[in-house]
Coordinates of C-alpha atoms and ligand atoms in Angstrom, one line a residue:
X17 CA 0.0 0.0 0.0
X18 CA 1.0 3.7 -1.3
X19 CA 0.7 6.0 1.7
X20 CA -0.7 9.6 1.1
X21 CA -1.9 10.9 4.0
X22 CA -4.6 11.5 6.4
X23 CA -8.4 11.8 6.7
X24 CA -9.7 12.9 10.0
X25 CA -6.4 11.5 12.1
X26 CA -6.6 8.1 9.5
X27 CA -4.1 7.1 7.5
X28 CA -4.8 7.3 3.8
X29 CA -3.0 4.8 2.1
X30 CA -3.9 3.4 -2.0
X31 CA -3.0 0.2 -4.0
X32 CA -0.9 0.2 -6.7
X33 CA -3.0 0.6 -9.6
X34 CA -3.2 3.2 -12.7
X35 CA -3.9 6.6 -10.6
X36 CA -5.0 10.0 -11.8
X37 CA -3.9 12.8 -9.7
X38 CA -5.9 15.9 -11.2
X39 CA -6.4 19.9 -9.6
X40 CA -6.0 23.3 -10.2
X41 CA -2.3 24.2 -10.6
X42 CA -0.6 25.3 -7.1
X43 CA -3.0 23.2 -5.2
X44 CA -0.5 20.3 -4.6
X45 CA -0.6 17.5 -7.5
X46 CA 3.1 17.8 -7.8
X47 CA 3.8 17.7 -3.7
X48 CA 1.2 14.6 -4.0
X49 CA 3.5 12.7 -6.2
X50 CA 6.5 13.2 -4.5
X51 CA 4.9 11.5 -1.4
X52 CA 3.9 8.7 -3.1
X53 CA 7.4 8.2 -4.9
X54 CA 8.4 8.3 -1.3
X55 CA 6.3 5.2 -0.1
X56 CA 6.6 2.5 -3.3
X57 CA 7.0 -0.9 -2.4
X58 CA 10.3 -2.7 -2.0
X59 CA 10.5 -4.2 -5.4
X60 CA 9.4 -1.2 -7.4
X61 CA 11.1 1.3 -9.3
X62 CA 9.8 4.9 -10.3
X63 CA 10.6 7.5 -13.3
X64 CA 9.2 10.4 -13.4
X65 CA 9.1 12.4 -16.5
X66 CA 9.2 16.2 -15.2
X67 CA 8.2 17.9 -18.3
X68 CA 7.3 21.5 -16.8
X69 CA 9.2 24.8 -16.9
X70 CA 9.9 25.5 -13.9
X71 CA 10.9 21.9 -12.6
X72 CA 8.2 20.2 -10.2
X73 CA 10.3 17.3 -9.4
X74 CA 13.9 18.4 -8.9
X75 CA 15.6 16.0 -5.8
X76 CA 12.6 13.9 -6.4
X77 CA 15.1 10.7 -7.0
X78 CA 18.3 10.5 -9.4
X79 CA 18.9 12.2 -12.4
X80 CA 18.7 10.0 -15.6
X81 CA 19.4 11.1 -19.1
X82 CA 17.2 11.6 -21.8
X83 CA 16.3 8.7 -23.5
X84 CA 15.1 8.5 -26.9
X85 CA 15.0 5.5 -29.3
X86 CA 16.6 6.8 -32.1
X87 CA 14.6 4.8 -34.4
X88 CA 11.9 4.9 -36.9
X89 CA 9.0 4.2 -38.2
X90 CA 6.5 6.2 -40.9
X91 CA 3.5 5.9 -38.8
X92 CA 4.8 7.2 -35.1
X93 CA 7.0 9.9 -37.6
X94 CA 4.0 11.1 -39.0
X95 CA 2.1 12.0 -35.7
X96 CA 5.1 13.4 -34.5
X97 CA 5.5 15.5 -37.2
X98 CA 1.8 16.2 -37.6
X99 CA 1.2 17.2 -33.9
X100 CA 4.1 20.0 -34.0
X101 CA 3.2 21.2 -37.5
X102 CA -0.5 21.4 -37.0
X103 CA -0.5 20.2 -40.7
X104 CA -2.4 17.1 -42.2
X105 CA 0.3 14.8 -43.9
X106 CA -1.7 12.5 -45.6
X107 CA -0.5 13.0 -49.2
X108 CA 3.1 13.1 -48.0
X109 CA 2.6 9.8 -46.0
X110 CA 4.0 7.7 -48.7
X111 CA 7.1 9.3 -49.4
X112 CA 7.3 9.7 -45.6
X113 CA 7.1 5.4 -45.4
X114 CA 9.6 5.4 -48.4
X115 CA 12.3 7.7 -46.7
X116 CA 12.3 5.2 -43.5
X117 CA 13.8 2.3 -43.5
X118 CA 12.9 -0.5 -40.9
X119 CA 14.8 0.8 -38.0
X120 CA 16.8 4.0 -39.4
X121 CA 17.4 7.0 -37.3
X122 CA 16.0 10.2 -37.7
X123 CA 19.3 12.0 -38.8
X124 CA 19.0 9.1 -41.4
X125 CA 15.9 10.1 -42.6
X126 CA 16.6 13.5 -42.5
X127 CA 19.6 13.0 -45.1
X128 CA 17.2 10.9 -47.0
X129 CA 15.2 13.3 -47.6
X130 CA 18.2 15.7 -48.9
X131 CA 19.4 13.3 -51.6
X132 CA 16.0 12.8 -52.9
X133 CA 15.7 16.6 -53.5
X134 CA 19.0 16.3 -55.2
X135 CA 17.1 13.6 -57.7
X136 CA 15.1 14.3 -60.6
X137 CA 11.6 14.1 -59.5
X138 CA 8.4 14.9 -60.1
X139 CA 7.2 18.3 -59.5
X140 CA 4.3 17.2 -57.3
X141 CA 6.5 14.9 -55.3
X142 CA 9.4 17.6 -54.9
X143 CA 6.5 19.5 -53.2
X144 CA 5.7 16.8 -50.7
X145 CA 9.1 16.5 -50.2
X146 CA 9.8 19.7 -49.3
X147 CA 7.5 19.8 -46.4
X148 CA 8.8 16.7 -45.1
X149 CA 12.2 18.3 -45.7
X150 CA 11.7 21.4 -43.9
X151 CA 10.0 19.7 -41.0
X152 CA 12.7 16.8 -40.5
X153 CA 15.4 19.4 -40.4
X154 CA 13.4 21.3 -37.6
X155 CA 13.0 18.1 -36.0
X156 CA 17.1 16.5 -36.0
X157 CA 18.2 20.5 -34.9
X158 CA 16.1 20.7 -32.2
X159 CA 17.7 16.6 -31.6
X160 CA 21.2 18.5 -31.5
X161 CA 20.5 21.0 -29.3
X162 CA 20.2 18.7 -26.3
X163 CA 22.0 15.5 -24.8
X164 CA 20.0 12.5 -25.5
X165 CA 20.9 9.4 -24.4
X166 CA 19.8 6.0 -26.4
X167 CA 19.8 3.6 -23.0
X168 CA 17.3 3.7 -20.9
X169 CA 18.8 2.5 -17.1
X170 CA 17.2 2.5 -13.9
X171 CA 19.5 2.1 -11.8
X172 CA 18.1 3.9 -8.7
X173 CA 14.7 3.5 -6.7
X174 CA 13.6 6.7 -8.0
X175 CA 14.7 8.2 -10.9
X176 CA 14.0 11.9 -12.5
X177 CA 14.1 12.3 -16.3
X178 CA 14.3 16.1 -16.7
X179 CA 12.8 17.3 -19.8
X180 CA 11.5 20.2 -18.8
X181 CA 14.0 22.3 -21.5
X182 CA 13.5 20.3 -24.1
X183 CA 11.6 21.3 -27.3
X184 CA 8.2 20.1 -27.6
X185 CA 8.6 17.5 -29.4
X186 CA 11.6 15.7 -27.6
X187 CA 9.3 16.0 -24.8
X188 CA 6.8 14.1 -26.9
X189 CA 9.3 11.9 -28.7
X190 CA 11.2 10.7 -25.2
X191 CA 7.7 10.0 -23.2
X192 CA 6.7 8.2 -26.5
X193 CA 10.0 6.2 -26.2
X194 CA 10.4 5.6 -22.5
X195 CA 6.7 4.5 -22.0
X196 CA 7.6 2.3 -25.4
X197 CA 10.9 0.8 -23.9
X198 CA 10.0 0.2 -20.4
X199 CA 6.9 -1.9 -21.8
X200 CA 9.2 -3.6 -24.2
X201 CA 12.0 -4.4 -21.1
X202 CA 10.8 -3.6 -17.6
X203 CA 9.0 -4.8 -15.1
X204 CA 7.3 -3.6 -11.6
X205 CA 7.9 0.3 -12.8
X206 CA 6.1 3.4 -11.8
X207 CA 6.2 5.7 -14.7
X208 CA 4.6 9.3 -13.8
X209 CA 3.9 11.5 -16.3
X210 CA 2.7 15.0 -15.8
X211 CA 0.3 17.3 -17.9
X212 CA -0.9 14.2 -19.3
X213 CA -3.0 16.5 -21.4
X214 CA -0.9 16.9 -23.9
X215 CA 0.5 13.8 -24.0
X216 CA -2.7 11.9 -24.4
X217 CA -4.8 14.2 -25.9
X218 CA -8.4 13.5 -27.1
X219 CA -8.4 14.9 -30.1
X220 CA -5.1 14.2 -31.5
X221 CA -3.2 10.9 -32.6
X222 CA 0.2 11.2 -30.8
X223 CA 3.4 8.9 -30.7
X224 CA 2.7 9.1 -26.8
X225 CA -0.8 8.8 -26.9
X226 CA -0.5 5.2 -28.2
X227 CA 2.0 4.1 -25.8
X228 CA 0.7 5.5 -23.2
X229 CA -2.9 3.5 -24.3
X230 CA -0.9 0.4 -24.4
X231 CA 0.9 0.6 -21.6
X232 CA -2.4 1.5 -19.5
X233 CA -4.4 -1.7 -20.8
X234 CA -1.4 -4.3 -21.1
X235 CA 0.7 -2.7 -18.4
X236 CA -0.5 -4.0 -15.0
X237 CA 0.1 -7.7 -15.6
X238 CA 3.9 -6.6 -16.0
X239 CA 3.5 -4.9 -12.7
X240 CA 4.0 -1.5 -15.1
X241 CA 1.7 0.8 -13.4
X242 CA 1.1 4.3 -14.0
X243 CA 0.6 7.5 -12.3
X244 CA -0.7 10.5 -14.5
X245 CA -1.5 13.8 -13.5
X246 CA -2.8 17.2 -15.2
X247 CA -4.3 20.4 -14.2
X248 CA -7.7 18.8 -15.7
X249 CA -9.0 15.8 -17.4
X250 CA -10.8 17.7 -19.8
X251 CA -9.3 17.1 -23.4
X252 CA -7.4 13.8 -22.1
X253 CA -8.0 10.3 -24.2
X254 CA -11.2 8.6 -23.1
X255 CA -9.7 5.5 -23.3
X256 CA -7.2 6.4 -21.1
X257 CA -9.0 7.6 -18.5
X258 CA -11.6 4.4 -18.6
X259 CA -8.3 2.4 -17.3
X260 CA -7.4 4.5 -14.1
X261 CA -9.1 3.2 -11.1
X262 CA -7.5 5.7 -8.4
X263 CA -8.4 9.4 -8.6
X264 CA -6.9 11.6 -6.7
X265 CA -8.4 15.2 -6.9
X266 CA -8.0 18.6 -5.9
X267 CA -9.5 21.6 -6.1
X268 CA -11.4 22.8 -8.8
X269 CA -12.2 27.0 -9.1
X270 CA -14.4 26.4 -11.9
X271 CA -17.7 24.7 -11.5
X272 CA -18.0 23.7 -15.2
X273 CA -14.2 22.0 -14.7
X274 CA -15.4 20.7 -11.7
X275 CA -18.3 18.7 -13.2
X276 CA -16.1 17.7 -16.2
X277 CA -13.5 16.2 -14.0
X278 CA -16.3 14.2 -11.7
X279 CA -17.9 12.9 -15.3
X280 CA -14.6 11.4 -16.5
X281 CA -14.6 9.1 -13.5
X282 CA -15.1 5.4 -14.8
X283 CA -17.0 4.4 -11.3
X284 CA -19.9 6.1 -8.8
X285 CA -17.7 8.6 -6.3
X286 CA -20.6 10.0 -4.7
X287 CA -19.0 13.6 -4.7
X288 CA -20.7 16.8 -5.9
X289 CA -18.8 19.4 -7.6
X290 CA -18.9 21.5 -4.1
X291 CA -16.3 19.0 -2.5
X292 CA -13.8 19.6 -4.8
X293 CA -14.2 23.1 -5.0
X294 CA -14.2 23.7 -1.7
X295 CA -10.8 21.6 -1.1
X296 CA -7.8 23.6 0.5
X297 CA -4.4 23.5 -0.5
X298 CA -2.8 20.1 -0.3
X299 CA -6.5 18.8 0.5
X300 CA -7.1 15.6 -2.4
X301 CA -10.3 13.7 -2.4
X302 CA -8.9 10.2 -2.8
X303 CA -11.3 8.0 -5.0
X304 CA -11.1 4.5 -5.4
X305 CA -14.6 2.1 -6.2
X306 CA -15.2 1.9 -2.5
X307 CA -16.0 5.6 -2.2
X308 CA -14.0 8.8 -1.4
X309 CA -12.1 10.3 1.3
X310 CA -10.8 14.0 1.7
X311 CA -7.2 13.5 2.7
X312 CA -4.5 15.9 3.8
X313 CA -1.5 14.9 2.0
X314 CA 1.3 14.3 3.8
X315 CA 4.8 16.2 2.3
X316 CA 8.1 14.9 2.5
X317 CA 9.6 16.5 5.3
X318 CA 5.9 16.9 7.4
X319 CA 6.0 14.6 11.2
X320 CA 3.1 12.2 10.9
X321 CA 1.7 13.9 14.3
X322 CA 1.4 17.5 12.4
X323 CA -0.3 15.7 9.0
X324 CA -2.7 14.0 11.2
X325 CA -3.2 17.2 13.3
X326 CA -4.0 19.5 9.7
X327 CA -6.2 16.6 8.8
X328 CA -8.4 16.8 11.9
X329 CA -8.4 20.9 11.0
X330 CA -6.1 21.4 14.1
X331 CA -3.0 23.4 12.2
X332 CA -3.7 25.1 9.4
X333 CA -1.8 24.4 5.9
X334 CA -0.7 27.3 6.3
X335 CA 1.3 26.4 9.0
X336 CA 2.9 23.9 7.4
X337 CA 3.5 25.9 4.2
X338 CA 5.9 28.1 7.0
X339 CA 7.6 25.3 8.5
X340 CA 8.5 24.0 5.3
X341 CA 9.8 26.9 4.1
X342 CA 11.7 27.0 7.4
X343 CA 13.3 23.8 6.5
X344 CA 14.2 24.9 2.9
X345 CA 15.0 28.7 3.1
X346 CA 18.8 28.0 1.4
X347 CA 16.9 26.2 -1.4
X348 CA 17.0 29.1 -4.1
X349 CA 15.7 27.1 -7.0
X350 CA 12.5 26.9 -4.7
X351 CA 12.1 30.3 -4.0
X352 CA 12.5 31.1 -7.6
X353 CA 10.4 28.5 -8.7
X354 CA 7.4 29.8 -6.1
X355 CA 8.1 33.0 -7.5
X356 CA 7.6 32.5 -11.0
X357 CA 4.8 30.5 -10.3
X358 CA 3.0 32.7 -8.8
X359 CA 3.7 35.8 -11.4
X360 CA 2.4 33.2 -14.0
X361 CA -0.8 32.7 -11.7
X362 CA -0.9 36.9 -11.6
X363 CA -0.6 37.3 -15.0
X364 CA -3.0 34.9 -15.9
X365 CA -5.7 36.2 -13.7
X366 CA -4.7 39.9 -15.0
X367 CA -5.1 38.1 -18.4
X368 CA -8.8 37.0 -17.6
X369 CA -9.7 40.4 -15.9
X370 CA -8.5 42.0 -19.7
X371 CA -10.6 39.6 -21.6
X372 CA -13.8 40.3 -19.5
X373 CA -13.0 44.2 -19.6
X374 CA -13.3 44.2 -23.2
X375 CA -16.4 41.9 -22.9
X376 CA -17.5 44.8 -20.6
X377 CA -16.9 47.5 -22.9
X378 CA -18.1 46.2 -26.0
X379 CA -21.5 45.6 -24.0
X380 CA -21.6 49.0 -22.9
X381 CA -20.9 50.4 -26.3
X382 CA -23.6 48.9 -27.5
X383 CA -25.9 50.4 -24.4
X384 CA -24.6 53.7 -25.0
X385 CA -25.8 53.8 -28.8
X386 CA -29.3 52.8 -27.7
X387 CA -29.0 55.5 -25.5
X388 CA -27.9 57.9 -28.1
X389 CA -31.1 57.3 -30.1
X390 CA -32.9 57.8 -26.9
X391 CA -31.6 61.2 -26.0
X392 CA -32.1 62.3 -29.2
X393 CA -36.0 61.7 -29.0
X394 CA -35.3 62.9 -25.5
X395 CA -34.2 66.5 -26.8
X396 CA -36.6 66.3 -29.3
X397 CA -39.3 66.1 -27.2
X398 CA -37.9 68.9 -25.4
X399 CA -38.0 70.9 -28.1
X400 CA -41.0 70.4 -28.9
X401 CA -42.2 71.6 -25.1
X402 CA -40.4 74.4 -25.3
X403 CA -41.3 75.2 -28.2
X404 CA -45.3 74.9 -27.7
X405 CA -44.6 76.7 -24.2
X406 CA -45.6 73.5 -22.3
X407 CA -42.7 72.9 -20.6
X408 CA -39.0 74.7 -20.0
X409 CA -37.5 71.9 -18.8
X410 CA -37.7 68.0 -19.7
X411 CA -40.9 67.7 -17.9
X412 CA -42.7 64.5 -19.7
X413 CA -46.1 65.7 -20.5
X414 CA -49.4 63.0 -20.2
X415 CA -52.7 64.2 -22.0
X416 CA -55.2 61.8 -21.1
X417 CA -58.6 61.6 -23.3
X418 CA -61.7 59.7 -21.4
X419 CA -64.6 59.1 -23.8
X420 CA -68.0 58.8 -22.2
X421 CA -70.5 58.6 -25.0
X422 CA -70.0 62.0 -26.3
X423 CA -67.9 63.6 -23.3
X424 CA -64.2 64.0 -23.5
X425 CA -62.1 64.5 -20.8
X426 CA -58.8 65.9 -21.6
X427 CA -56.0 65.7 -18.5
X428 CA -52.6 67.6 -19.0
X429 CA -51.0 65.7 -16.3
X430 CA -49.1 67.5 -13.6
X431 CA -50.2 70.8 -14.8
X432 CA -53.7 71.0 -15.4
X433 CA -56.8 68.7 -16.3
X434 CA -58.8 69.9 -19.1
X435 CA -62.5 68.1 -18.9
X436 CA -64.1 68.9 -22.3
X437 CA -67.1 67.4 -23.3
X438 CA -69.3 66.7 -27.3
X439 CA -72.0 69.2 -26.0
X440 CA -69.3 72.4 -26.4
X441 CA -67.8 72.8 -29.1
X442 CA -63.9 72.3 -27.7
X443 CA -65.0 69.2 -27.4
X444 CA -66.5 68.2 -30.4
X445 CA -63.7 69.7 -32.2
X446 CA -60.7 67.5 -29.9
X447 CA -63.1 64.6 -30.2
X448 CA -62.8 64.4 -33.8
X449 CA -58.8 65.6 -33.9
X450 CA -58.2 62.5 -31.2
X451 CA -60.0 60.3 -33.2
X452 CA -60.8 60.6 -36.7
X453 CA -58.0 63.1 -38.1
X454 CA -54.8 61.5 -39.6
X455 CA -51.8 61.2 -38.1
X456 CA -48.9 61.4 -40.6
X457 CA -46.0 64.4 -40.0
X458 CA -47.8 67.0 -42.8
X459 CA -51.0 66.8 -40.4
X460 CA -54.5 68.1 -41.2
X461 CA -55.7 71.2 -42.5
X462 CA -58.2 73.0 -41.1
X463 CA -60.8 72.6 -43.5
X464 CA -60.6 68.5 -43.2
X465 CA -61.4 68.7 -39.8
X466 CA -64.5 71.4 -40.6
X467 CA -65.2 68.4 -42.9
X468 CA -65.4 65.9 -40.0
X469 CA -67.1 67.7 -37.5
X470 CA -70.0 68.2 -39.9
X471 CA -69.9 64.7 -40.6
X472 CA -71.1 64.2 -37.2
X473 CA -73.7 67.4 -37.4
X474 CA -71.4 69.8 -35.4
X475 CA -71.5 72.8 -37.2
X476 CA -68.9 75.1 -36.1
X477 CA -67.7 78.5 -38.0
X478 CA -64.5 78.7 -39.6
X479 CA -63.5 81.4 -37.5
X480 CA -63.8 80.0 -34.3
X481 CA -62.0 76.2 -35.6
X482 CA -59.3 78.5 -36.3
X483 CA -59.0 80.3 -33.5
X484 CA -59.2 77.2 -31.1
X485 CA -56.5 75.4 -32.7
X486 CA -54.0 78.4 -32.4
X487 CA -55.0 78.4 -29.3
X488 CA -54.4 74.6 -29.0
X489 CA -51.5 75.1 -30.6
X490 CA -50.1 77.4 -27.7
X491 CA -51.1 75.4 -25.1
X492 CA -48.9 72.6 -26.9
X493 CA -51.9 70.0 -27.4
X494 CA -51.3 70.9 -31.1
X495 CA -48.7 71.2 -33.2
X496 CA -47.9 73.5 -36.3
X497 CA -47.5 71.8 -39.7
X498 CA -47.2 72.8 -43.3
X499 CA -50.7 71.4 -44.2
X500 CA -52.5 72.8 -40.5
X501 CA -51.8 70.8 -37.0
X502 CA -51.2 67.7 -36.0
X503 CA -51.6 65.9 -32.4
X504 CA -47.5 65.6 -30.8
X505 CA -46.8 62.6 -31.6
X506 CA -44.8 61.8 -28.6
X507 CA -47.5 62.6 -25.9
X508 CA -49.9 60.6 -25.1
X509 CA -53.4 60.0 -25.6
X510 CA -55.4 57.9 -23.2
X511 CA -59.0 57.5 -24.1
X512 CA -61.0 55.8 -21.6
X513 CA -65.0 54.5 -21.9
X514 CA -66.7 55.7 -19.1
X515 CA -69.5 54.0 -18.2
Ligands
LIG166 N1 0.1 18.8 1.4 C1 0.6 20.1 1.4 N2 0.9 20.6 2.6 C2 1.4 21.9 2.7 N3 1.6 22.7 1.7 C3 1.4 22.2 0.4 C4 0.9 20.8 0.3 N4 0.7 20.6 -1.0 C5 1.1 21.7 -1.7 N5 1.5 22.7 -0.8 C6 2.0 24.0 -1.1 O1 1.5 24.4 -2.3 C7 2.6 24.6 -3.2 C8 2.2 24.1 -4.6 O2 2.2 22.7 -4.6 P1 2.5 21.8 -5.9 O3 2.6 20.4 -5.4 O4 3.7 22.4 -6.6 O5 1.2 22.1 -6.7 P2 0.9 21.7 -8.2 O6 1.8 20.6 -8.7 O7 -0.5 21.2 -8.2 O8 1.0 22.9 -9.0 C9 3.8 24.0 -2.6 O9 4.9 24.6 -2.9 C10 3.5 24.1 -1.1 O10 3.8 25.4 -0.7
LIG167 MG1 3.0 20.5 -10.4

């Protein structure tokens, strides 16, 4: 049994089995490892693979070269060359299986390539071959820049491969290769490999993706076991995933992350997305088929008595974060390490904040053109009052109309009520301009409206039509057009039946 830690005084201690260790970045996956490499049974070995800049597992075990089986072969040298080209190399595939012979190196190939350039060749093939060309000469440089080593020993209990310098795809090409050669050679190994993510991606057909799928479903019966870990299991092989039976998480800001990470689990956990978000610092829920248990995970260097004591909540993690600092205050690489760490965590938060600013902006710049069109009705309406002498300032202005049988009964809201009824001749008059004159911009000339309030037998002179609509028109329940009046067509007109 692996120990990790404790849970409420209890010591937490797993199988050896394909694990998953998966959390937020800074929340202890790395610190989790390293505890575990400390407590692997007698005839076990472990290599860890510590792929990130900054290191995460420097003094974890011995330092072993990079290995990398400098052979090849067409199919694992087209993925490798797709996945850092982003391009699709399926018409150069052939010429790709023609350059490699069973078992050449890469520098072999590359010079391949170069003679057939040299050769008389078809123009469509030159062109395939330049692309292979240019990318197998990126590919051998980037081989030259760094030592590589093409034995893979273990000669120590726990071993450290550091990669985390090398170009992406020697980091690709040595995980491809170690996972490849300890499955071919080994037995009873741990292999841990971080940001699994992009070594196993979904989406993508990697060199390491296919090893690491063989060695996760032939693996155990050589006693080859491995532990994987990544910020989140979102984007990681299916397949993969299907095959680990121990999770180990941590905490989880983001709901949505959260609930992905619980999905991916191959067995019932019982957890909500709450417990893992709400997990402190070096605080794992450990999952195995037999349910889960939030563990404080106990880091080299931590007494059993104070791990037991932060599990029961009776020292903080904080505490512990202090005292190991303490311990390692000459370690420089450390303090640089947490440093840069935690600019990168900065800087990515200050990235996010950017992003939703600009969200924010765009959002309001859209408001503040609705906005626009409204103030200009606004001051157009103001105009208006002003200019009809109903208003000096932007007062809105309500003219409410009740209709009972023939009575009208006009109300100038928060100035004055007007009450006008069919038997005077106001009345008759607004009855038929409320109801029955049109309402386009030129308005109505006077005459129509004589027109309509004969219609309905209300004979009213000429003179005194016109003289009530100036009138009207001061007051501001009319306005001046070319043609005659109209009603404002921003004001109001409630007509209510009375009964
Ligand atoms: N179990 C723990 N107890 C106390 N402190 C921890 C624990 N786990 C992590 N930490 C603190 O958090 C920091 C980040 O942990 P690390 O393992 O590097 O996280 P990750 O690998 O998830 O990014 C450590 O340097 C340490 O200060
Ligand atoms: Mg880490």
């Amino acid at each position: 049994m692996i120990h990790i830690g404790y849970s409420k005084g209890l010591s937490v201690d797993i199988s050896l089995l394909h694990t998953i260790v998966a959390a937020q970045t800074r929340y202890g996956k790395s610190t989790t490892i390293r505890t575990m490499m400390q407590h692997i049974p007698d005839n076990y070995k472990a290599l860890c693979l510590d792929v990130k800049d900054p290191r995460d597992f420097a003094g974890a075990g011995t330092e072993i070269p990079i290995f990398i089986e400098n052979k090849t072969d067409p199919l694992m040298l087209k993925q490798l060359l797709e996945q850092e080209s982003h391009l699709w190399l399926r018409r150069e595939f052939p010429e790709l299986i023609d350059l490699c012979k069973e078992g050449d190196t890469f520098e072999k190939v590359y010079e391949r390539v170069n003679k057939r350039m040299g050769e008389k060749v078809h123009p469509v093939v030159k062109d395939r071959l330049k692309v292979l060309q240019l990318l197998l000469r990126k590919l051998v440089e980037n081989m030259a820049t760094i030592e590589l080593s093409d034995t893979l020993e273990l000669s120590a209990k726990n071993n450290v491969m550091n990669l985390s310098k090398a170009p992406g795809e020697i980091k690709q090409l040595a995980v491809y290769s170690v996972v490849k050669r300890v499955l071919e050679q080994h037995e009873h190994v741990i292999l841990v490999i971080d940001e699994l993510p992009d070594f196993a991606p979904q989406q993508y057909r990697t060199p390491s993706k296919s090893m690491i799928g063989q060695a996760i479903r032939k693996g155990g019966a050589k006693g080859i076991w491995l532990w994987l870990s990544g910020q989140t299991m979102t984007g990681v092989d299916k397949q993969v995933l299907k095959q680990a039976m121990i999770w180990i998480l941590g905490h989880q800001r983001e709901i949505n992350e959260a609930k992905r990470t619980l999905d991916q689990i191959p067995f019932k956990t019982g957890l909500k997305v709450e417990d893992i978000m709400t997990l402190p610092v070096g605080h794992f829920v450990v999952c195995t088929d037999e349910g889960g248990y939030i563990t404080y995970v106990q880091p080299e260097g931590v007494k059993d008595e104070i791990a037991k004591k932060v599990s029961l909540g009776e020292v903080s993690v904080n505490e512990v974060v202090e005292m190991l600092k303490k311990g390692k205050k000459e370690d420089d690489d450390l303090i640089y390490k947490e440093k840069y760490e935690e600019e990168k965590r900065k800087r990515e938060e200050y990235e996010k904040t950017i992003t939703q600013l600009k969200d924010e902006k765009a959002t309001l710049e859209t408001e503040l053109k609705q906005l626009e069109a409204l103030k200009a009705f606004g001051a157009a309406l103001e105009n208006f009052l002003i200019e009809i002498g109903a208003a000096t300032s932007s007062q809105t202005t309500v003219i409410d109309l009740e209709h009972r049988d023939l009575v009208v009964n006009i109300h100038h809201e928060g100035e004055k009520e007007v009450k006008m009824s069919t038997s005077t001749k106001e009345g008759q008059m607004m009855y038929c301009i409320v109801n029955e004159m049109p309402s386009e911009d030129e308005g109505w000339a006077q005459i129509d409206l004589i027109k309509k309030l004969q219609e309905h037998g209300w004979n009213i002179k000429q003179s005194t039509v016109s003289v009530t609509l100036s009138k009207w028109a001061a007051e501001g329940y009319l306005i001046k057009t070319e043609r005659g009046y109209r009603l404002p067509t921003k004001v109001k007109f409630n007509i209510k039946k009375e009964n």
